[in-house]
mmCIF file of C-alpha atoms and ligand atoms in Angstrom:
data_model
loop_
_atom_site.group_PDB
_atom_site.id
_atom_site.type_symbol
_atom_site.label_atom_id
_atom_site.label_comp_id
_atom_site.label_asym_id
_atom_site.label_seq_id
_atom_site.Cartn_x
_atom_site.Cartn_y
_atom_site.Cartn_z
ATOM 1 C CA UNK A 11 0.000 0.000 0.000
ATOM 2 C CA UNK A 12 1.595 3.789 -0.780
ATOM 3 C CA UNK A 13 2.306 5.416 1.896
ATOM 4 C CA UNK A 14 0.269 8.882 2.771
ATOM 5 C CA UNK A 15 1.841 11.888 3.222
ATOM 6 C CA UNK A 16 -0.142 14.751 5.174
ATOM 7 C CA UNK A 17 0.982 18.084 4.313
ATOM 8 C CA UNK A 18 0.885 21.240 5.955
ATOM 9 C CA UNK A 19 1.411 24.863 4.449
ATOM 10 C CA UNK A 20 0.375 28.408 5.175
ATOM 11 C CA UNK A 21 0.947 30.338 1.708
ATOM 12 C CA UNK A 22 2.097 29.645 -1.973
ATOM 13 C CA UNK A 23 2.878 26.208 -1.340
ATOM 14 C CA UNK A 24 5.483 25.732 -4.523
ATOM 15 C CA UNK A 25 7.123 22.772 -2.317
ATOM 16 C CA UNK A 26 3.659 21.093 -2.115
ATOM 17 C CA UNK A 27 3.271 21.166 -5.984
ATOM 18 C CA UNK A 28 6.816 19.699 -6.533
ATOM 19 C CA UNK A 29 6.097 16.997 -4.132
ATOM 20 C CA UNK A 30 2.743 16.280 -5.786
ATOM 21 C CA UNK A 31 5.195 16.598 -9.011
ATOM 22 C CA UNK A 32 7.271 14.161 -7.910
ATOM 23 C CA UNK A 33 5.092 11.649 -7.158
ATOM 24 C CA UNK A 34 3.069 12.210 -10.523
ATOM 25 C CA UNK A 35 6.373 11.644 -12.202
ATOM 26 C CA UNK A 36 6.681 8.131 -10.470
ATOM 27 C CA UNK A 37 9.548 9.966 -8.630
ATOM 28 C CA UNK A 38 8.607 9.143 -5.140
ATOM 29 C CA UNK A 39 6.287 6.753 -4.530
ATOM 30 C CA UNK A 40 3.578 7.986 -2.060
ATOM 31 C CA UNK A 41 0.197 9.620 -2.289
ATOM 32 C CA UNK A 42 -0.504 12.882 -1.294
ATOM 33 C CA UNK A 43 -3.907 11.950 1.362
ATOM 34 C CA UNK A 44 -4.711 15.546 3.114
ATOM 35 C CA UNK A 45 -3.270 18.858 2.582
ATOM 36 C CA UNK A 46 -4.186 21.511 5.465
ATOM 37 C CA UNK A 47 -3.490 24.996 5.697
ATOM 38 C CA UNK A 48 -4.094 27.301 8.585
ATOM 39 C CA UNK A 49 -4.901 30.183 6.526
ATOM 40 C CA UNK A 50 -8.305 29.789 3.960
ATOM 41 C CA UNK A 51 -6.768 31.881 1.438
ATOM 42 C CA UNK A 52 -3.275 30.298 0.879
ATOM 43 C CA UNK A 53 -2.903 30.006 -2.508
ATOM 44 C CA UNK A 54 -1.559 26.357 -1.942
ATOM 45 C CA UNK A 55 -5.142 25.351 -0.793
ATOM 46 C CA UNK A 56 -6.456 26.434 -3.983
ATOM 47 C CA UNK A 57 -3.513 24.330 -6.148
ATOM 48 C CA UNK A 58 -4.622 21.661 -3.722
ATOM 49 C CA UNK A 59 -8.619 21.654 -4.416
ATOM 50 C CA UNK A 60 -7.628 22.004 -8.319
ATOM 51 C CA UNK A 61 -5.961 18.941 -8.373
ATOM 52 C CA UNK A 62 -8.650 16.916 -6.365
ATOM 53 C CA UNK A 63 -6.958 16.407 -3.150
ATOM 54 C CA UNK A 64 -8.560 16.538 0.004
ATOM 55 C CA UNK A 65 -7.542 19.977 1.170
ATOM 56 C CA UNK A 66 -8.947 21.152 4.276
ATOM 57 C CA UNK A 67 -8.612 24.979 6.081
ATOM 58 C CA UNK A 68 -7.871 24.921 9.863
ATOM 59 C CA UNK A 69 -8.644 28.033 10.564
ATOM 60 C CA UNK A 70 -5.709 28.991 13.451
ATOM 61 C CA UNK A 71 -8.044 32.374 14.141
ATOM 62 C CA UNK A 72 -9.948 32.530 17.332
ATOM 63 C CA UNK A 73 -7.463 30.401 18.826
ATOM 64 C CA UNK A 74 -4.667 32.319 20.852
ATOM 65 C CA UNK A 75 -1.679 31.102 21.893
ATOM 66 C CA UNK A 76 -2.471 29.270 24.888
ATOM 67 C CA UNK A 77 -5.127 27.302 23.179
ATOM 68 C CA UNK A 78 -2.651 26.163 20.765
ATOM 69 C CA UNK A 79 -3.132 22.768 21.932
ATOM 70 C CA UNK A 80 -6.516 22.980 20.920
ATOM 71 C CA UNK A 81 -5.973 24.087 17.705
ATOM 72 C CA UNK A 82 -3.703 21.083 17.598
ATOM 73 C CA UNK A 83 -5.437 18.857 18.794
ATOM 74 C CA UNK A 84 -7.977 19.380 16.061
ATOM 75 C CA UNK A 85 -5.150 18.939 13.683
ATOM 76 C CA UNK A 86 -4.137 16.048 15.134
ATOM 77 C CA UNK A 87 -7.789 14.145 14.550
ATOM 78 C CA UNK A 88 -7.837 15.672 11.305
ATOM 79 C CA UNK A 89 -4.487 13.631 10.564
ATOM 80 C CA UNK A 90 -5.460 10.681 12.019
ATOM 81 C CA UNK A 91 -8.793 10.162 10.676
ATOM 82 C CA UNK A 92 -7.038 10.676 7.116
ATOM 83 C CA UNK A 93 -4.331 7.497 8.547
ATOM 84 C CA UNK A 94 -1.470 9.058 7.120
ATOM 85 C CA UNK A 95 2.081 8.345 7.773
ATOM 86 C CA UNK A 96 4.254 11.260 7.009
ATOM 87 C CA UNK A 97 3.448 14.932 8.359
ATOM 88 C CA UNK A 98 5.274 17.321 5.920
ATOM 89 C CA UNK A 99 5.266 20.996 7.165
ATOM 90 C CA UNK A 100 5.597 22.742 3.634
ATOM 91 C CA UNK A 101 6.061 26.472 4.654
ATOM 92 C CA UNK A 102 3.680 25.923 7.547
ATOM 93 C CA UNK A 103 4.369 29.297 9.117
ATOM 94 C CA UNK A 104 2.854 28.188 12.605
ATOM 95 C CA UNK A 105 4.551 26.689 15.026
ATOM 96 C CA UNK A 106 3.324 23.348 16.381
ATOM 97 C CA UNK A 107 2.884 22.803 20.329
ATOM 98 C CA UNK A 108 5.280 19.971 21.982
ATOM 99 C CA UNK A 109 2.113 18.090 22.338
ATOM 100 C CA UNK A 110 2.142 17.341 18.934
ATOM 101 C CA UNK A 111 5.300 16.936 18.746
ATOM 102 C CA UNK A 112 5.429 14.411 20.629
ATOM 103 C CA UNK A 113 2.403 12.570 19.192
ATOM 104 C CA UNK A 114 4.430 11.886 15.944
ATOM 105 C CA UNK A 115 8.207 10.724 17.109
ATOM 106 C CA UNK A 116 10.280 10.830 13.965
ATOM 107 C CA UNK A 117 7.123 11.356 12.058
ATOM 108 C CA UNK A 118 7.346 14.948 11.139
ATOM 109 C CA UNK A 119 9.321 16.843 8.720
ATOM 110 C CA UNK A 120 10.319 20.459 8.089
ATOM 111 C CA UNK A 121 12.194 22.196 4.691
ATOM 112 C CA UNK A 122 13.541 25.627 5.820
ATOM 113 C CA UNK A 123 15.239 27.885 3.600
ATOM 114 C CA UNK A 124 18.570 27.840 5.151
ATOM 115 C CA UNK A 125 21.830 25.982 6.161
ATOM 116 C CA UNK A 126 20.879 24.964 9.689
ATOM 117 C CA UNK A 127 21.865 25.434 12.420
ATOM 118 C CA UNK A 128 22.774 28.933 11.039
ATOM 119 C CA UNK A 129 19.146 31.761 10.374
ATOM 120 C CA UNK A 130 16.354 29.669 12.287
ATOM 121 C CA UNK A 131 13.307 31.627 12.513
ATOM 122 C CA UNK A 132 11.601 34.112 10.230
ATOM 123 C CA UNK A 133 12.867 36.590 6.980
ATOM 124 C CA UNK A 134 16.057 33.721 6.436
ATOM 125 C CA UNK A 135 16.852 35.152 3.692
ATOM 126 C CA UNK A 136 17.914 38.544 4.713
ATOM 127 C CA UNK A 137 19.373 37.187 7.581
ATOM 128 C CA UNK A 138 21.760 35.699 5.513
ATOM 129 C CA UNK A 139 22.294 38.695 3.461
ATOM 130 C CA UNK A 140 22.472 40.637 6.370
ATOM 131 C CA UNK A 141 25.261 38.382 7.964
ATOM 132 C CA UNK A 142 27.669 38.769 4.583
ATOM 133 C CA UNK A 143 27.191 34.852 4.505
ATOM 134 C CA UNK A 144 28.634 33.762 1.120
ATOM 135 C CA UNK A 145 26.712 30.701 1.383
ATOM 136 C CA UNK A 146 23.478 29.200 1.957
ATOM 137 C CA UNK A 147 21.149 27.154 0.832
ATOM 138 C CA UNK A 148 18.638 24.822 2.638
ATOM 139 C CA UNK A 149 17.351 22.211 5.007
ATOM 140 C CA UNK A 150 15.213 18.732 5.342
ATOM 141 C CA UNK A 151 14.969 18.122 8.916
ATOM 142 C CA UNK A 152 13.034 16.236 11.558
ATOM 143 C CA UNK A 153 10.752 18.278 13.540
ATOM 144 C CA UNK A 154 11.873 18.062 17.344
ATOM 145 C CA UNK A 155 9.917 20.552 19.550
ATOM 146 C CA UNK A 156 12.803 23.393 19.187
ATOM 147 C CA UNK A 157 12.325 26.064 16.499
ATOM 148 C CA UNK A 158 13.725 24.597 13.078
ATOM 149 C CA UNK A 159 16.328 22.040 15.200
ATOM 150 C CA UNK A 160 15.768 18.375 14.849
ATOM 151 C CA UNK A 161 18.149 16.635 13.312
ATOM 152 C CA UNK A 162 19.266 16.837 9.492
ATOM 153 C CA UNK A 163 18.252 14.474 6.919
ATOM 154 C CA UNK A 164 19.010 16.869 3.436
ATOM 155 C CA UNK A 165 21.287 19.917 2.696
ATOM 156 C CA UNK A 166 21.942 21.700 -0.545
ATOM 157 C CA UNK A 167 24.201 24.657 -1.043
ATOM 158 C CA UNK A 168 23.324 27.896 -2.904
ATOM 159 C CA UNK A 169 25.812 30.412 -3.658
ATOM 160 C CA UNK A 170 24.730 34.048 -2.382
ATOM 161 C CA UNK A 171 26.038 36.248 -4.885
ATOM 162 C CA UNK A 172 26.750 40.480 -5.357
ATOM 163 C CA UNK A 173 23.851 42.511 -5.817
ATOM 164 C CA UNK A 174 21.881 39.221 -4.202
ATOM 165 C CA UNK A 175 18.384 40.454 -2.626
ATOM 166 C CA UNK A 176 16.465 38.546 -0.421
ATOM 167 C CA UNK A 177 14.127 37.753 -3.312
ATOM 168 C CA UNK A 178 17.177 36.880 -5.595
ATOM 169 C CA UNK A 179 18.499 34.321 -3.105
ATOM 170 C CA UNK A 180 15.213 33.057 -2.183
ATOM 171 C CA UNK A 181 14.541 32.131 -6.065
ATOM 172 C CA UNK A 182 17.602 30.436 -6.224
ATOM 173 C CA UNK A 183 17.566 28.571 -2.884
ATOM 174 C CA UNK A 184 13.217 27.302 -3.464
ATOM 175 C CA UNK A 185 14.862 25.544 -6.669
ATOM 176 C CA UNK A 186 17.169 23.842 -4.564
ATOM 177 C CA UNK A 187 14.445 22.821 -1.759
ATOM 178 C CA UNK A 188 11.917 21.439 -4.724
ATOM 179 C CA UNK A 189 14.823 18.965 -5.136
ATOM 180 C CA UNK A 190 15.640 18.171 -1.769
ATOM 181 C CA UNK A 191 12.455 17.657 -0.109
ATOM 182 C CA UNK A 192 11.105 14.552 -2.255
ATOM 183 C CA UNK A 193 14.439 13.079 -1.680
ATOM 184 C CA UNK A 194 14.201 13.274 2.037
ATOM 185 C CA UNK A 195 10.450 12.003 1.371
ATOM 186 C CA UNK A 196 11.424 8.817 0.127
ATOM 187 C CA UNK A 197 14.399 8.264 2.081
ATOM 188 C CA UNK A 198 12.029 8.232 5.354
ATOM 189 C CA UNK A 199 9.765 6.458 3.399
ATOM 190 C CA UNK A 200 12.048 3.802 2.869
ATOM 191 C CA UNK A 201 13.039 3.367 6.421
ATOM 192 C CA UNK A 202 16.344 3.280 4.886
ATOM 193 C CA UNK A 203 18.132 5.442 8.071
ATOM 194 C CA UNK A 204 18.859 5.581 11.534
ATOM 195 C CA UNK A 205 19.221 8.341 14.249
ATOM 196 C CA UNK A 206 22.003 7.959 16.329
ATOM 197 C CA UNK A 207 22.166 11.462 18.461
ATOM 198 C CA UNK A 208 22.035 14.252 15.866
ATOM 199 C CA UNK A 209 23.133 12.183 12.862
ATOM 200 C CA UNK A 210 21.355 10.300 10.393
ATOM 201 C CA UNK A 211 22.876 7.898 8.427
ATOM 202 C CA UNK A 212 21.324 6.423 5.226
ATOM 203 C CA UNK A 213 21.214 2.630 5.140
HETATM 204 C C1 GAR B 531 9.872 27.945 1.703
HETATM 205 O O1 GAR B 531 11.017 28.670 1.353
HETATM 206 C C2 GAR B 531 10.096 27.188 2.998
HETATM 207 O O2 GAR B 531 11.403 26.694 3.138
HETATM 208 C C3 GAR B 531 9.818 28.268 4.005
HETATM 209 O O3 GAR B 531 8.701 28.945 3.520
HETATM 210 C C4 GAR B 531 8.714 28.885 2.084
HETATM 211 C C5 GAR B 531 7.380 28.354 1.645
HETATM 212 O O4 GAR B 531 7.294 28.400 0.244
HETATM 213 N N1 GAR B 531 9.584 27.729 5.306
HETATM 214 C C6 GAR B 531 10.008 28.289 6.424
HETATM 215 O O5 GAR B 531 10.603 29.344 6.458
HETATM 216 C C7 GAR B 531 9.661 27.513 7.686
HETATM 217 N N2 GAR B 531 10.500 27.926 8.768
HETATM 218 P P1 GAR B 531 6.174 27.566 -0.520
HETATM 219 O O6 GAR B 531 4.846 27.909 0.184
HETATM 220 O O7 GAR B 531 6.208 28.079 -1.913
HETATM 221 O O8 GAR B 531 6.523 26.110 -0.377
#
């Protein structure tokens, strides 16, 4: 039976159409079983519906942040009802309560558009510019409950170059996470690894 991939975004979601991409292309061999997004008009919900997946919105308003466990919990049932095996946080801008976390051991991932453990958090990008980095690139990583540090499964390296904006190098480093993420995908998929501390080791 393919496996079933939940996955989670907030906005554009161009790494949700490459992974549907992928696995249209026989690339990675999974099905795409629920896509949620926390905001009703991310434009990733709409690619989703087009395409005759199950997209649902969950909307985070009206829930604050101590009733983030509520919120969820809600996403929680949602996942489970849809039996999926892989959560996939695809620019899901929203961070996810250690509750959750927890739920899912080693069954969450995260792409972020950086070389970990260097420009966690929000605007990346310009962080990097800001910091006269020279490279960066991006990340395919477990989701632990810190912000963007569980450990590494995928990197890729992006140049930044002169007269690089934020925009620029964010163009250059999405191409780079389109790749990436499938890969890390099926690896997990496959079982093929092992954590041992930080590291993990393909099989
Ligand atoms: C991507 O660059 C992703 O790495 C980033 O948001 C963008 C979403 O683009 N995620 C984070 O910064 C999470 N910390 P997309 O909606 O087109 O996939």
């Amino acid at each position: 039976m393919k496996k079933r991939l939940a996955i989670l975004l907030s906005g554009r979601g161009s790494n949700f159409v490459a992974i549907a991409d992928s696995i249209r292309a026989g690339k990675l061999d999974a099905e795409i079983a629920l896509v949620i997004a926390n905001q009703s008009d991310a434009p990733g919900l709409a690619i989703a519906r087009e395409r005759g997946l199950n997209a649902v919105a969950l909307l985070a308003k009206g829930f604050a942040r101590e009733e983030r466990e509520e919120y969820d919990r809600r996403l929680a049932d949602e996942i489970e009802k849809n039996k999926t095996d892989l959560i996939c946080l695809a620019g899901y801008m929203r961070l996810l309560s250690p509750e959750f976390v927890r739920r899912y051991p080693g069954k969450i991932l995260n792409i972020h558009p950086s070389l970990l453990p260097a420009f966690p958090g929000l605007e990346v990008q310009q962080q990097a510019l800001d910091h006269g980095v020279k490279f960066s690139g991006c990340t395919v990583h477990f989701v632990d409950e810190g912000l963007d540090s569980g450990p590494i499964i995928r990197q890729a390296v992006v140049p930044v170059l002169d007269g690089d904006t934020a925009e620029l190098l964010a163009a250059r480093i999405i191409q780079e996470e389109h790749r990436i993420y499938s890969e890390a995908i099926a690896l997990v998929l496959s079982g093929n690894y092992r954590i041992d501390g930080r590291r993990v080791y393909e099989s």
